[in-house]
CSV table of N, CA and C in Angstrom, one decimal:
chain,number,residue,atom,x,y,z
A,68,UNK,N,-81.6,-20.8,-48.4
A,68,UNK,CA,-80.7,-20.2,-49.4
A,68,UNK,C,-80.0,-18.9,-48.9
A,69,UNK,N,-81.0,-18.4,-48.2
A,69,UNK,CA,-80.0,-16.9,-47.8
A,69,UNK,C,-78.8,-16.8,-46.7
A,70,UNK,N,-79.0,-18.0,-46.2
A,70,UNK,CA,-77.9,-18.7,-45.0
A,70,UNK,C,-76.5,-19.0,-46.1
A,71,UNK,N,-77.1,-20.1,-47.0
A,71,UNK,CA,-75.7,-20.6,-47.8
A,71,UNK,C,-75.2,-19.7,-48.4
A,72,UNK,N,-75.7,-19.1,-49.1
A,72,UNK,CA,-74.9,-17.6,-50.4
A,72,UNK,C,-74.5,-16.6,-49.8
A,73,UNK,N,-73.3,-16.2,-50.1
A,73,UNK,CA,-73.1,-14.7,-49.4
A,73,UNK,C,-73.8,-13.3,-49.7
A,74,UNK,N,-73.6,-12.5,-48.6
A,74,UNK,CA,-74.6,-11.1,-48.9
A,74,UNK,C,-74.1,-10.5,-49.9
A,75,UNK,N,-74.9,-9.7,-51.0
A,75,UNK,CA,-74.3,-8.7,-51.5
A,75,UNK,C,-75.1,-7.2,-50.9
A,76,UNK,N,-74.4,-6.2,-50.7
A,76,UNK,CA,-74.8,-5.1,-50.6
A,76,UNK,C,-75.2,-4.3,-52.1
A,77,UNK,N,-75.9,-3.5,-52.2
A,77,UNK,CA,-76.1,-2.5,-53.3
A,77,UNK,C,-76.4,-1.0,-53.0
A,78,UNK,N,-76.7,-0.5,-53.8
A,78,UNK,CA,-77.3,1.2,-53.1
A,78,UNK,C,-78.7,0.9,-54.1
A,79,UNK,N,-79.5,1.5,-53.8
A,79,UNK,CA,-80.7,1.4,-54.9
A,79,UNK,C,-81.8,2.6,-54.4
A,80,UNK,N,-82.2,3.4,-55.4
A,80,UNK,CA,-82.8,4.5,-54.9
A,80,UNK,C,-84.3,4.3,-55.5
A,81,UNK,N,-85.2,5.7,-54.5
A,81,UNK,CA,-86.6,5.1,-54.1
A,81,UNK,C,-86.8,5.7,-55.6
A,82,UNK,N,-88.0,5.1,-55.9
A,82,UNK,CA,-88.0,5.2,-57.4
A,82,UNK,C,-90.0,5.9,-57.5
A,83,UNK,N,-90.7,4.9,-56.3
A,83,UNK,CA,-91.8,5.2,-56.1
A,83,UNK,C,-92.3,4.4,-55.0
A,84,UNK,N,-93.6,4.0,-54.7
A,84,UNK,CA,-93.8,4.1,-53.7
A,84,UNK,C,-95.4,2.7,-54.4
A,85,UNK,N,-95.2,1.5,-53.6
A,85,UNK,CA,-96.8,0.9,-53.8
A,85,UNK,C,-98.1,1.2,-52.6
A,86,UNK,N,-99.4,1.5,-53.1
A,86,UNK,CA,-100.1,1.4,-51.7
A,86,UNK,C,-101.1,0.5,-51.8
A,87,UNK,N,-101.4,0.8,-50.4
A,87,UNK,CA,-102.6,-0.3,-50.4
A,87,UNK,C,-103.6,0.0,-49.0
A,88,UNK,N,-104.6,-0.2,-48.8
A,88,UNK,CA,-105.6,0.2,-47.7
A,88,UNK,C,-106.0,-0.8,-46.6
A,89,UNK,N,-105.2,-0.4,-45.2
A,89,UNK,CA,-105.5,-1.2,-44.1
A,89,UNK,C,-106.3,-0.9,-43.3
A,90,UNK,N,-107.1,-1.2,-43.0
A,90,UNK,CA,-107.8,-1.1,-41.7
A,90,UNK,C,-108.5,0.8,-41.9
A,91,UNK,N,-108.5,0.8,-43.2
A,91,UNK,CA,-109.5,2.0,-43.4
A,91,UNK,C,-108.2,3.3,-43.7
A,92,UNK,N,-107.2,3.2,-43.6
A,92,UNK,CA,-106.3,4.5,-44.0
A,92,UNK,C,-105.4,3.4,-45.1
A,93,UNK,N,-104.3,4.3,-46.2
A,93,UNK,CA,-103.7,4.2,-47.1
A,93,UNK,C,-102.8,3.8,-46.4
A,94,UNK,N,-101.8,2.9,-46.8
A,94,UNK,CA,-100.4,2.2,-46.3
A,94,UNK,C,-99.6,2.6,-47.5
A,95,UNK,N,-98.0,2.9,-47.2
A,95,UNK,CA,-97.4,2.4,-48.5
A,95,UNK,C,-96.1,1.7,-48.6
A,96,UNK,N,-95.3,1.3,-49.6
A,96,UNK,CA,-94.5,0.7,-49.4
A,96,UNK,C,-93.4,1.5,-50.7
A,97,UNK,N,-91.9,1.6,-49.9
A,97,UNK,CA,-91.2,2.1,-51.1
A,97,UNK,C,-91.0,1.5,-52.3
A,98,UNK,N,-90.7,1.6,-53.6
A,98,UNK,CA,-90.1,0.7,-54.4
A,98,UNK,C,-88.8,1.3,-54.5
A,99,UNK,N,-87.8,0.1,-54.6
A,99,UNK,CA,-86.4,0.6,-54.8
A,99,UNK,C,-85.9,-0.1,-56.3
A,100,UNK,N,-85.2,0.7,-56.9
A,100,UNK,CA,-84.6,0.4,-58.4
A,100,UNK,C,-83.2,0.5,-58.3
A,101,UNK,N,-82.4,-0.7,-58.7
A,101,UNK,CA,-80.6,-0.6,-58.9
A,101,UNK,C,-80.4,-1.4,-59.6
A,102,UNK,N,-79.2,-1.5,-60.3
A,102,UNK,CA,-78.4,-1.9,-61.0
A,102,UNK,C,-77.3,-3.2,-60.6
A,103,UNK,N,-77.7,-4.3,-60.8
A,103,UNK,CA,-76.5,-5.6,-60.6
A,103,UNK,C,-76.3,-6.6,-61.3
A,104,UNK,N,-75.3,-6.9,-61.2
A,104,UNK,CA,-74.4,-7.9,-63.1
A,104,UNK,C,-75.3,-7.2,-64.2
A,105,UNK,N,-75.2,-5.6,-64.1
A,105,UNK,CA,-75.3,-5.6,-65.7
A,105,UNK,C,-77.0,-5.3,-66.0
A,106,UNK,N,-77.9,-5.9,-64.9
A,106,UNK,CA,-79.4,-5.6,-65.3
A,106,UNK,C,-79.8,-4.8,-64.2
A,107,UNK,N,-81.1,-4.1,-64.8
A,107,UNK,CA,-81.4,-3.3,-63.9
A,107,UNK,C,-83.0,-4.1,-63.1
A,108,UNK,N,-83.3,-3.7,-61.7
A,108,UNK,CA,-83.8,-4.3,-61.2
A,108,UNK,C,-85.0,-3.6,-59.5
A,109,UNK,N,-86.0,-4.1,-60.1
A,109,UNK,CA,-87.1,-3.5,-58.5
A,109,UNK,C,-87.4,-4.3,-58.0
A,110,UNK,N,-87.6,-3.5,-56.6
A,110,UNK,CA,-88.0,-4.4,-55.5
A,110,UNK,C,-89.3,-3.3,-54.8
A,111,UNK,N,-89.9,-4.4,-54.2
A,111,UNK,CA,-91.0,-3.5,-53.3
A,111,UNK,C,-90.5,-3.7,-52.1
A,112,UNK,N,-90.2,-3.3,-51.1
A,112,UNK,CA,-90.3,-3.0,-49.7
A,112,UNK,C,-91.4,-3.7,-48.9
A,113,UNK,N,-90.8,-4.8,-47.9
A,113,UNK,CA,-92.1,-5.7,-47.3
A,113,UNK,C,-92.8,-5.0,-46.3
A,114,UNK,N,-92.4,-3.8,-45.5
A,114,UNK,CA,-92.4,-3.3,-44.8
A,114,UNK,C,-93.6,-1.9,-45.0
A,115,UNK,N,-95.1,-2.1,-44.8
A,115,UNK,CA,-96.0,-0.7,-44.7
A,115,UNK,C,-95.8,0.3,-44.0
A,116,UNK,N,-95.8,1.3,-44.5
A,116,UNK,CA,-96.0,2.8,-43.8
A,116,UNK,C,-97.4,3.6,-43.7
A,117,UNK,N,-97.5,4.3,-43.0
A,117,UNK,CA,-98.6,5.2,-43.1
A,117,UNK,C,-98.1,6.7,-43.9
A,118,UNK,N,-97.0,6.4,-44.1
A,118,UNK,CA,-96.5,7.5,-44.9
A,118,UNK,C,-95.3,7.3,-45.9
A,119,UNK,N,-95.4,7.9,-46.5
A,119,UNK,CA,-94.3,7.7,-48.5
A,119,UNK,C,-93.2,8.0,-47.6
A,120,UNK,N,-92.2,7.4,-47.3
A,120,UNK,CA,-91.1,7.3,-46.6
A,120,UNK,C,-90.4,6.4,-47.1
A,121,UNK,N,-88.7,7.0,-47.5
A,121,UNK,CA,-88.4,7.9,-47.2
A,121,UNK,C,-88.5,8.5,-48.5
A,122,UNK,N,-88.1,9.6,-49.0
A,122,UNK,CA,-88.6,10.3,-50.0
A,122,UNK,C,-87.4,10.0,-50.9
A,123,UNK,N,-88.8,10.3,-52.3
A,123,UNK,CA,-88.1,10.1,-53.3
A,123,UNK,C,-86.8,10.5,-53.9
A,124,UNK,N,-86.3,9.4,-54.9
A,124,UNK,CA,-84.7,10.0,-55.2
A,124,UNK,C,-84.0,9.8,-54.1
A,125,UNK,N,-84.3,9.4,-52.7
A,125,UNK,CA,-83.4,8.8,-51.8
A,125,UNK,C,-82.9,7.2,-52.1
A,126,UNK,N,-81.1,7.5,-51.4
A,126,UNK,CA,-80.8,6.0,-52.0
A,126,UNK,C,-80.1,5.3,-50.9
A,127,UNK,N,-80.7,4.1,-51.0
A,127,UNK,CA,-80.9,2.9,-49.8
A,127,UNK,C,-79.7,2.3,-50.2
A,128,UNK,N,-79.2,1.1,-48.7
A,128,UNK,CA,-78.6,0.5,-49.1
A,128,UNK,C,-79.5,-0.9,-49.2
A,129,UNK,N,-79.4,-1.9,-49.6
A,129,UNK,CA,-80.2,-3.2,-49.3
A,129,UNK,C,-78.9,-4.2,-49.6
A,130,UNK,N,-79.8,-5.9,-49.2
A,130,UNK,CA,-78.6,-6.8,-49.3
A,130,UNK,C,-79.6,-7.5,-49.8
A,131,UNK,N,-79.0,-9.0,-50.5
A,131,UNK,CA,-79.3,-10.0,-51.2
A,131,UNK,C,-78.8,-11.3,-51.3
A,132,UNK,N,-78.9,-11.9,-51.2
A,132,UNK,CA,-78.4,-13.6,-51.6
A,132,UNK,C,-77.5,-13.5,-52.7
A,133,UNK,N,-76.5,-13.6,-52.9
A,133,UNK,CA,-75.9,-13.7,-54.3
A,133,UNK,C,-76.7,-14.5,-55.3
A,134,UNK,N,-76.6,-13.9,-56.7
A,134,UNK,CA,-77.7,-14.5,-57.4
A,134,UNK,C,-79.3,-14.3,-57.4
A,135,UNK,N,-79.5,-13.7,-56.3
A,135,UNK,CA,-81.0,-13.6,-55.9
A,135,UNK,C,-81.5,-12.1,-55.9
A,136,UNK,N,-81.1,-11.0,-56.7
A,136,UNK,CA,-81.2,-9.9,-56.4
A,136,UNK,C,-82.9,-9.4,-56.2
A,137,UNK,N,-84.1,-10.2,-56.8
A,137,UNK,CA,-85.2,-10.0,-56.5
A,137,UNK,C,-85.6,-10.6,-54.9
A,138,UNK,N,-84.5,-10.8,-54.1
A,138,UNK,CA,-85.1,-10.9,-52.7
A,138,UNK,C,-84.4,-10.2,-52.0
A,139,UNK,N,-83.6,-8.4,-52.8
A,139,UNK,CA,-83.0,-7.7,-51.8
A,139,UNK,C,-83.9,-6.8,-50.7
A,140,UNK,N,-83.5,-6.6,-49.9
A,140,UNK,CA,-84.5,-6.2,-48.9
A,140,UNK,C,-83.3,-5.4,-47.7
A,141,UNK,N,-84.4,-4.0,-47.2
A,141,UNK,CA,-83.4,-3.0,-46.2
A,141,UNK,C,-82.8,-4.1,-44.9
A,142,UNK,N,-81.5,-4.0,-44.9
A,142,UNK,CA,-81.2,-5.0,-43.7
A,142,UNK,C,-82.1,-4.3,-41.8
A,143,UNK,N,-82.2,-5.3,-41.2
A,143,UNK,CA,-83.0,-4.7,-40.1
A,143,UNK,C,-82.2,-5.6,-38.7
A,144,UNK,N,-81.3,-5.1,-38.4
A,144,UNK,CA,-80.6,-6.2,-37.6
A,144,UNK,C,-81.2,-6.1,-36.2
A,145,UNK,N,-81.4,-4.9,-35.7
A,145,UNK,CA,-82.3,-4.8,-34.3
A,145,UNK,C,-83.4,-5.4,-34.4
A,146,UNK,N,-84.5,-5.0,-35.7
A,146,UNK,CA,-85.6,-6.2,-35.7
A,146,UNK,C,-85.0,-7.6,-35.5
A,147,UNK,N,-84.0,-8.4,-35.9
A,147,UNK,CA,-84.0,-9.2,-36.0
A,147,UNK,C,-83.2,-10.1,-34.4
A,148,UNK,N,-82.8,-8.9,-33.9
A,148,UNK,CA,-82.2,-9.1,-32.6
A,148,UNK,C,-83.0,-9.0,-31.7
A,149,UNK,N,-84.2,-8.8,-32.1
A,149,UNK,CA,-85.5,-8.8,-31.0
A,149,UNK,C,-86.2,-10.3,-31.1
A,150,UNK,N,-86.2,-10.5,-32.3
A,150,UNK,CA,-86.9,-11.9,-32.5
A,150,UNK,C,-86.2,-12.6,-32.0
A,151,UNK,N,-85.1,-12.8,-31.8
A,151,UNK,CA,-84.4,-14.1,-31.7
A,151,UNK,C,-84.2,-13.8,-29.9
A,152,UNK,N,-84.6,-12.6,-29.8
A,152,UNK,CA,-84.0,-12.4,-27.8
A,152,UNK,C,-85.7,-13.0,-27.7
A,153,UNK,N,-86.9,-12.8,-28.1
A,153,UNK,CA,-88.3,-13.0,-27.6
A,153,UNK,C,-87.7,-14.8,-28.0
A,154,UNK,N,-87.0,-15.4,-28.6
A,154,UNK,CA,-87.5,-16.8,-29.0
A,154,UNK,C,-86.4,-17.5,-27.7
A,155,UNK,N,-85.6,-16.7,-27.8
A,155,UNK,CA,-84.8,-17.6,-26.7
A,155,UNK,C,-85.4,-17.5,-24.8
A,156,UNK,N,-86.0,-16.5,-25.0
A,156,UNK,CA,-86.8,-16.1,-23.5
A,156,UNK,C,-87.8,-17.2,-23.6
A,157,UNK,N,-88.4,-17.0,-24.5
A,157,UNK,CA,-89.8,-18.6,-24.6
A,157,UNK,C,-89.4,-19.8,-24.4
A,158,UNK,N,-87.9,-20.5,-24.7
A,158,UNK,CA,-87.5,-21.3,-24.9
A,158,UNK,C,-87.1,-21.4,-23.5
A,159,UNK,N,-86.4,-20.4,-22.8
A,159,UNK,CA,-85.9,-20.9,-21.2
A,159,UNK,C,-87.2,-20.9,-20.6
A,160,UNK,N,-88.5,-20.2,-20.9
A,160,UNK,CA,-89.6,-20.4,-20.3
A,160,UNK,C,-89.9,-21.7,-20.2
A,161,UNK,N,-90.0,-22.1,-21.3
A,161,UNK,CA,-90.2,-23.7,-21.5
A,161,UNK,C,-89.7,-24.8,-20.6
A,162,UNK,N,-88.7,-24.4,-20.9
A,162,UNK,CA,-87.3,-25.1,-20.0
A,162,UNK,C,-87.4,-25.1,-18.6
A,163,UNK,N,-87.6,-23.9,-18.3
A,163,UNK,CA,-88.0,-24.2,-16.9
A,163,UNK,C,-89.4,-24.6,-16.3
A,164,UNK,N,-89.9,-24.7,-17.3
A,164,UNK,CA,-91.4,-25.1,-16.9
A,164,UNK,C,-91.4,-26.7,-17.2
A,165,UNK,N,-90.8,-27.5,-18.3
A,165,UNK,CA,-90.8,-28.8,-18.2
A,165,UNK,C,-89.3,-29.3,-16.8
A,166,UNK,N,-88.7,-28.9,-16.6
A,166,UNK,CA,-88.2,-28.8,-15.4
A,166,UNK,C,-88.6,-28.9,-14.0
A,167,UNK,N,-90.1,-28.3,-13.8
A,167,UNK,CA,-90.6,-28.4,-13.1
A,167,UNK,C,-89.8,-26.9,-12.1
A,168,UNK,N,-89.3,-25.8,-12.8
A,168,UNK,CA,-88.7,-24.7,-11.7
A,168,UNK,C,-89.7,-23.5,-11.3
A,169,UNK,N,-90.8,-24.1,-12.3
A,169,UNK,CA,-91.6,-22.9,-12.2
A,169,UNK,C,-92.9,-23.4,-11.6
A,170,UNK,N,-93.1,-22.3,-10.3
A,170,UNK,CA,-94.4,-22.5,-9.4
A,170,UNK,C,-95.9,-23.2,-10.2
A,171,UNK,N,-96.3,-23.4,-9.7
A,171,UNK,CA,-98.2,-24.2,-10.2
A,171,UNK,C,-98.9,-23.3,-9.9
């Protein structure tokens, strides 16, 4: 779904913050609150910190699915430029190994 719908952008500012305890220290995660078609709307942040970042009353931008505003989330395009550079490297690894280019 988030392929077929177009992005919407919004601004939404940090409102608070959820935590939770990993591996023996506190994590947290921002919540962000904005406004779209008219309703107002939170999201939690997928992403843990070891610190309340960024501070409160700061305002994000995020994107969404049209129609989907409970799956807006901070865009991360270098994260996402990493994953897909690690999947295409595995994939020529592959390649050359069913190939037979790569030593025994």
């Amino acid at each position: 779904m988030r392929l077929t719908r177009p992005s919407i952008r919004v601004d939404a500012v940090v409102s608070g913050y959820r935590s939770t305890w990993n591996e023996g220290s506190r994590s947290y995660a921002p919540v962000y609150r904005f406004t779209s078609d008219g309703a107002q709307h939170e999201v939690v942040e997928a992403v843990y910190s070891g610190a309340q970042k960024p501070d409160l009353g700061t305002v994000v931008a995020l994107r969404y699915p049209a129609g989907r505003p409970d799956l807006a989330h901070v865009p991360r395009p270098l994260m996402w430029l990493t994953v897909y550079a690690l999947l295409a490297g595995l994939e020529a690894v592959l390649l050359a190994n069913m190939m037979g280019w790569l030593p025994e």
